[in-house]
């Protein structure tokens, strides 16, 4: 059928491997492949398995366009040597896998933590939390919090989450908080 063309570009053994390594079904992987190759210039589509899509293209996906953490998501899932946040097909699959309904909440919270850790230092400190809140409330003048409101909110977050009281939230503290909020996993997803 008409679909045969694009599907046959993923070698069968790779397709099996992608199913093993992700939370995605065969259908989802093929759909992801189609979406990924559509982000490439026509002449590169033949070799989509080995091509990289620039971040600017990844951000055109409607699912990411509306996501306040779009830049961090590209950053965390990109394996680019040059740190340009471009994505290979495997990076793209990893991202979709973590955001899929089938991913465990442990996996989701692990990646959420990395996405919220703006300075990549392995903990969420006040600065990370401030950026997190700014992403969530939007940068518009009318939606921005006053510094007093921001201070109060960060206090509240730390009181709730910072179990060892060192002023930062580490991964296990974050996962503890997430385990108590049942709607977390459902808010952390991208459906293609």
mmCIF file of C-alpha atoms in Angstrom:
data_model
loop_
_atom_site.group_PDB
_atom_site.id
_atom_site.type_symbol
_atom_site.label_atom_id
_atom_site.label_comp_id
_atom_site.label_asym_id
_atom_site.label_seq_id
_atom_site.Cartn_x
_atom_site.Cartn_y
_atom_site.Cartn_z
ATOM 1 C CA UNK A 1 0.000 0.000 0.000
ATOM 2 C CA UNK A 2 0.923 3.704 0.042
ATOM 3 C CA UNK A 3 2.479 3.355 3.491
ATOM 4 C CA UNK A 4 4.893 0.633 2.398
ATOM 5 C CA UNK A 5 7.393 3.178 1.131
ATOM 6 C CA UNK A 6 8.232 4.871 4.399
ATOM 7 C CA UNK A 7 7.890 1.857 6.670
ATOM 8 C CA UNK A 8 10.427 -0.182 4.735
ATOM 9 C CA UNK A 9 13.108 2.402 5.513
ATOM 10 C CA UNK A 10 13.508 1.123 9.065
ATOM 11 C CA UNK A 11 15.332 -2.189 8.786
ATOM 12 C CA UNK A 12 13.344 -4.938 10.478
ATOM 13 C CA UNK A 13 16.031 -5.788 13.043
ATOM 14 C CA UNK A 14 16.250 -2.129 14.065
ATOM 15 C CA UNK A 15 12.493 -1.930 14.389
ATOM 16 C CA UNK A 16 12.612 -4.875 16.785
ATOM 17 C CA UNK A 17 15.421 -3.240 18.717
ATOM 18 C CA UNK A 18 13.503 0.037 19.025
ATOM 19 C CA UNK A 19 10.533 -1.879 20.397
ATOM 20 C CA UNK A 20 12.794 -3.521 22.992
ATOM 21 C CA UNK A 21 14.413 -0.257 24.031
ATOM 22 C CA UNK A 22 11.375 1.998 24.215
ATOM 23 C CA UNK A 23 7.842 1.967 25.579
ATOM 24 C CA UNK A 24 6.520 2.381 22.029
ATOM 25 C CA UNK A 25 4.586 -0.052 19.870
ATOM 26 C CA UNK A 26 5.628 -0.947 16.340
ATOM 27 C CA UNK A 27 2.881 1.363 14.983
ATOM 28 C CA UNK A 28 4.081 4.245 17.138
ATOM 29 C CA UNK A 29 7.675 3.746 16.019
ATOM 30 C CA UNK A 30 6.659 3.767 12.351
ATOM 31 C CA UNK A 31 4.553 6.869 12.894
ATOM 32 C CA UNK A 32 7.451 8.530 14.698
ATOM 33 C CA UNK A 33 9.697 7.671 11.780
ATOM 34 C CA UNK A 34 7.268 9.269 9.362
ATOM 35 C CA UNK A 35 6.998 12.410 11.506
ATOM 36 C CA UNK A 36 10.772 12.594 11.926
ATOM 37 C CA UNK A 37 11.542 12.194 8.238
ATOM 38 C CA UNK A 38 8.997 14.905 7.392
ATOM 39 C CA UNK A 39 11.151 17.306 9.427
ATOM 40 C CA UNK A 40 14.117 16.610 7.142
ATOM 41 C CA UNK A 41 14.806 18.217 3.767
ATOM 42 C CA UNK A 42 13.561 15.945 0.952
ATOM 43 C CA UNK A 43 17.027 14.840 -0.083
ATOM 44 C CA UNK A 44 17.904 13.600 3.408
ATOM 45 C CA UNK A 45 14.757 11.561 3.973
ATOM 46 C CA UNK A 46 16.283 8.430 2.493
ATOM 47 C CA UNK A 47 18.730 8.274 5.390
ATOM 48 C CA UNK A 48 16.491 9.474 8.182
ATOM 49 C CA UNK A 49 17.929 6.818 10.509
ATOM 50 C CA UNK A 50 21.309 8.537 10.427
ATOM 51 C CA UNK A 51 20.279 12.180 9.922
ATOM 52 C CA UNK A 52 19.993 14.864 12.595
ATOM 53 C CA UNK A 53 17.122 17.337 12.716
ATOM 54 C CA UNK A 54 18.022 20.835 13.963
ATOM 55 C CA UNK A 55 16.344 22.036 17.139
ATOM 56 C CA UNK A 56 14.502 24.750 15.195
ATOM 57 C CA UNK A 57 12.723 22.014 13.222
ATOM 58 C CA UNK A 58 11.960 19.857 16.266
ATOM 59 C CA UNK A 59 10.310 22.899 17.859
ATOM 60 C CA UNK A 60 7.866 23.127 14.954
ATOM 61 C CA UNK A 61 6.116 19.964 16.182
ATOM 62 C CA UNK A 62 2.738 21.103 17.521
ATOM 63 C CA UNK A 63 3.269 19.027 20.683
ATOM 64 C CA UNK A 64 6.421 20.952 21.511
ATOM 65 C CA UNK A 65 5.361 24.327 20.165
ATOM 66 C CA UNK A 66 2.895 24.588 23.029
ATOM 67 C CA UNK A 67 5.222 23.152 25.661
ATOM 68 C CA UNK A 68 6.772 25.744 27.997
ATOM 69 C CA UNK A 69 9.808 23.468 28.435
ATOM 70 C CA UNK A 70 10.450 22.964 24.718
ATOM 71 C CA UNK A 71 14.068 24.160 24.865
ATOM 72 C CA UNK A 72 14.902 22.043 27.890
ATOM 73 C CA UNK A 73 13.270 18.986 26.319
ATOM 74 C CA UNK A 74 15.440 19.311 23.208
ATOM 75 C CA UNK A 75 18.468 19.824 25.415
ATOM 76 C CA UNK A 76 17.870 16.793 27.618
ATOM 77 C CA UNK A 77 17.100 14.346 24.825
ATOM 78 C CA UNK A 78 19.676 15.535 22.304
ATOM 79 C CA UNK A 79 22.876 13.489 22.108
ATOM 80 C CA UNK A 80 24.509 16.026 19.802
ATOM 81 C CA UNK A 81 28.302 16.167 20.123
ATOM 82 C CA UNK A 82 28.279 19.868 19.301
ATOM 83 C CA UNK A 83 25.655 20.631 21.971
ATOM 84 C CA UNK A 84 23.344 22.262 19.404
ATOM 85 C CA UNK A 85 20.317 20.329 20.758
ATOM 86 C CA UNK A 86 19.665 18.734 17.363
ATOM 87 C CA UNK A 87 18.052 15.296 17.407
ATOM 88 C CA UNK A 88 18.777 11.999 15.773
ATOM 89 C CA UNK A 89 15.911 9.596 15.126
ATOM 90 C CA UNK A 90 16.953 7.667 18.226
ATOM 91 C CA UNK A 91 16.902 10.850 20.349
ATOM 92 C CA UNK A 92 13.446 11.582 18.968
ATOM 93 C CA UNK A 93 12.255 8.059 19.827
ATOM 94 C CA UNK A 94 13.668 8.353 23.342
ATOM 95 C CA UNK A 95 11.739 11.553 23.845
ATOM 96 C CA UNK A 96 8.486 10.082 22.563
ATOM 97 C CA UNK A 97 9.044 6.969 24.644
ATOM 98 C CA UNK A 98 9.445 8.909 27.897
ATOM 99 C CA UNK A 99 6.398 11.010 27.081
ATOM 100 C CA UNK A 100 4.262 8.047 26.030
ATOM 101 C CA UNK A 101 1.422 6.682 28.139
ATOM 102 C CA UNK A 102 3.279 3.408 28.597
ATOM 103 C CA UNK A 103 6.365 4.912 30.250
ATOM 104 C CA UNK A 104 6.589 4.279 33.990
ATOM 105 C CA UNK A 105 6.178 7.194 36.347
ATOM 106 C CA UNK A 106 9.730 6.584 37.605
ATOM 107 C CA UNK A 107 11.094 7.164 34.124
ATOM 108 C CA UNK A 108 8.864 10.188 33.609
ATOM 109 C CA UNK A 109 9.883 11.777 36.892
ATOM 110 C CA UNK A 110 13.576 11.090 36.245
ATOM 111 C CA UNK A 111 13.374 13.007 32.945
ATOM 112 C CA UNK A 112 11.122 15.706 34.351
ATOM 113 C CA UNK A 113 13.775 16.281 36.991
ATOM 114 C CA UNK A 114 16.469 16.639 34.333
ATOM 115 C CA UNK A 115 14.265 18.998 32.314
ATOM 116 C CA UNK A 116 13.581 21.199 35.359
ATOM 117 C CA UNK A 117 17.274 21.205 36.353
ATOM 118 C CA UNK A 118 18.027 24.244 34.208
ATOM 119 C CA UNK A 119 21.713 24.475 35.101
ATOM 120 C CA UNK A 120 22.261 20.695 34.766
ATOM 121 C CA UNK A 121 23.901 20.399 38.173
ATOM 122 C CA UNK A 122 21.854 17.478 39.444
ATOM 123 C CA UNK A 123 19.710 19.366 41.963
ATOM 124 C CA UNK A 124 16.784 21.770 41.768
ATOM 125 C CA UNK A 125 17.847 24.913 43.600
ATOM 126 C CA UNK A 126 16.031 28.229 44.032
ATOM 127 C CA UNK A 127 17.191 29.458 40.636
ATOM 128 C CA UNK A 128 15.894 26.333 38.896
ATOM 129 C CA UNK A 129 12.584 26.633 40.737
ATOM 130 C CA UNK A 130 12.275 30.271 39.738
ATOM 131 C CA UNK A 131 12.812 29.399 36.075
ATOM 132 C CA UNK A 132 10.392 26.516 36.430
ATOM 133 C CA UNK A 133 7.693 28.813 37.820
ATOM 134 C CA UNK A 134 8.378 31.399 35.103
ATOM 135 C CA UNK A 135 7.982 28.735 32.414
ATOM 136 C CA UNK A 136 4.704 27.601 33.930
ATOM 137 C CA UNK A 137 3.181 31.034 34.514
ATOM 138 C CA UNK A 138 4.337 32.452 31.193
ATOM 139 C CA UNK A 139 6.646 35.395 30.701
ATOM 140 C CA UNK A 140 3.920 37.934 29.968
ATOM 141 C CA UNK A 141 3.856 41.025 32.182
ATOM 142 C CA UNK A 142 0.344 40.342 33.439
ATOM 143 C CA UNK A 143 0.999 36.723 34.326
ATOM 144 C CA UNK A 144 4.378 37.172 36.008
ATOM 145 C CA UNK A 145 4.573 36.819 39.748
ATOM 146 C CA UNK A 146 5.846 39.643 41.913
ATOM 147 C CA UNK A 147 9.111 38.872 43.667
ATOM 148 C CA UNK A 148 7.227 38.459 46.955
ATOM 149 C CA UNK A 149 4.828 35.967 45.388
ATOM 150 C CA UNK A 150 7.721 34.128 43.775
ATOM 151 C CA UNK A 151 9.575 33.982 47.093
ATOM 152 C CA UNK A 152 6.489 32.637 48.857
ATOM 153 C CA UNK A 153 5.884 30.018 46.185
ATOM 154 C CA UNK A 154 9.478 28.787 46.256
ATOM 155 C CA UNK A 155 9.319 28.623 50.063
ATOM 156 C CA UNK A 156 6.180 26.498 49.757
ATOM 157 C CA UNK A 157 7.735 24.191 47.166
ATOM 158 C CA UNK A 158 10.836 23.689 49.322
ATOM 159 C CA UNK A 159 8.772 23.119 52.469
ATOM 160 C CA UNK A 160 6.792 20.443 50.644
ATOM 161 C CA UNK A 161 9.725 18.782 48.918
ATOM 162 C CA UNK A 162 13.079 19.480 50.550
ATOM 163 C CA UNK A 163 13.129 16.581 53.000
ATOM 164 C CA UNK A 164 16.745 16.935 54.151
ATOM 165 C CA UNK A 165 16.360 20.727 54.398
ATOM 166 C CA UNK A 166 19.501 21.570 52.401
ATOM 167 C CA UNK A 167 17.702 24.227 50.356
ATOM 168 C CA UNK A 168 17.586 22.154 47.171
ATOM 169 C CA UNK A 169 15.490 19.295 45.841
ATOM 170 C CA UNK A 170 17.372 16.184 44.768
ATOM 171 C CA UNK A 171 16.057 13.446 42.495
ATOM 172 C CA UNK A 172 14.741 11.195 45.254
ATOM 173 C CA UNK A 173 12.977 14.115 46.956
ATOM 174 C CA UNK A 174 11.469 15.087 43.614
ATOM 175 C CA UNK A 175 10.316 11.526 42.942
ATOM 176 C CA UNK A 176 8.761 11.416 46.398
ATOM 177 C CA UNK A 177 6.711 14.541 45.666
ATOM 178 C CA UNK A 178 5.696 13.231 42.271
ATOM 179 C CA UNK A 179 4.592 9.908 43.736
ATOM 180 C CA UNK A 180 2.063 11.859 45.803
ATOM 181 C CA UNK A 181 0.615 13.746 42.833
ATOM 182 C CA UNK A 182 -1.441 11.329 40.737
ATOM 183 C CA UNK A 183 -1.937 13.769 37.878
ATOM 184 C CA UNK A 184 1.778 14.224 37.288
ATOM 185 C CA UNK A 185 2.224 11.373 34.816
ATOM 186 C CA UNK A 186 -0.775 12.395 32.748
ATOM 187 C CA UNK A 187 0.478 15.961 32.439
ATOM 188 C CA UNK A 188 3.854 14.728 31.299
ATOM 189 C CA UNK A 189 3.093 13.318 27.904
ATOM 190 C CA UNK A 190 3.277 13.928 24.190
ATOM 191 C CA UNK A 191 0.953 12.029 21.918
ATOM 192 C CA UNK A 192 1.849 11.980 18.252
#
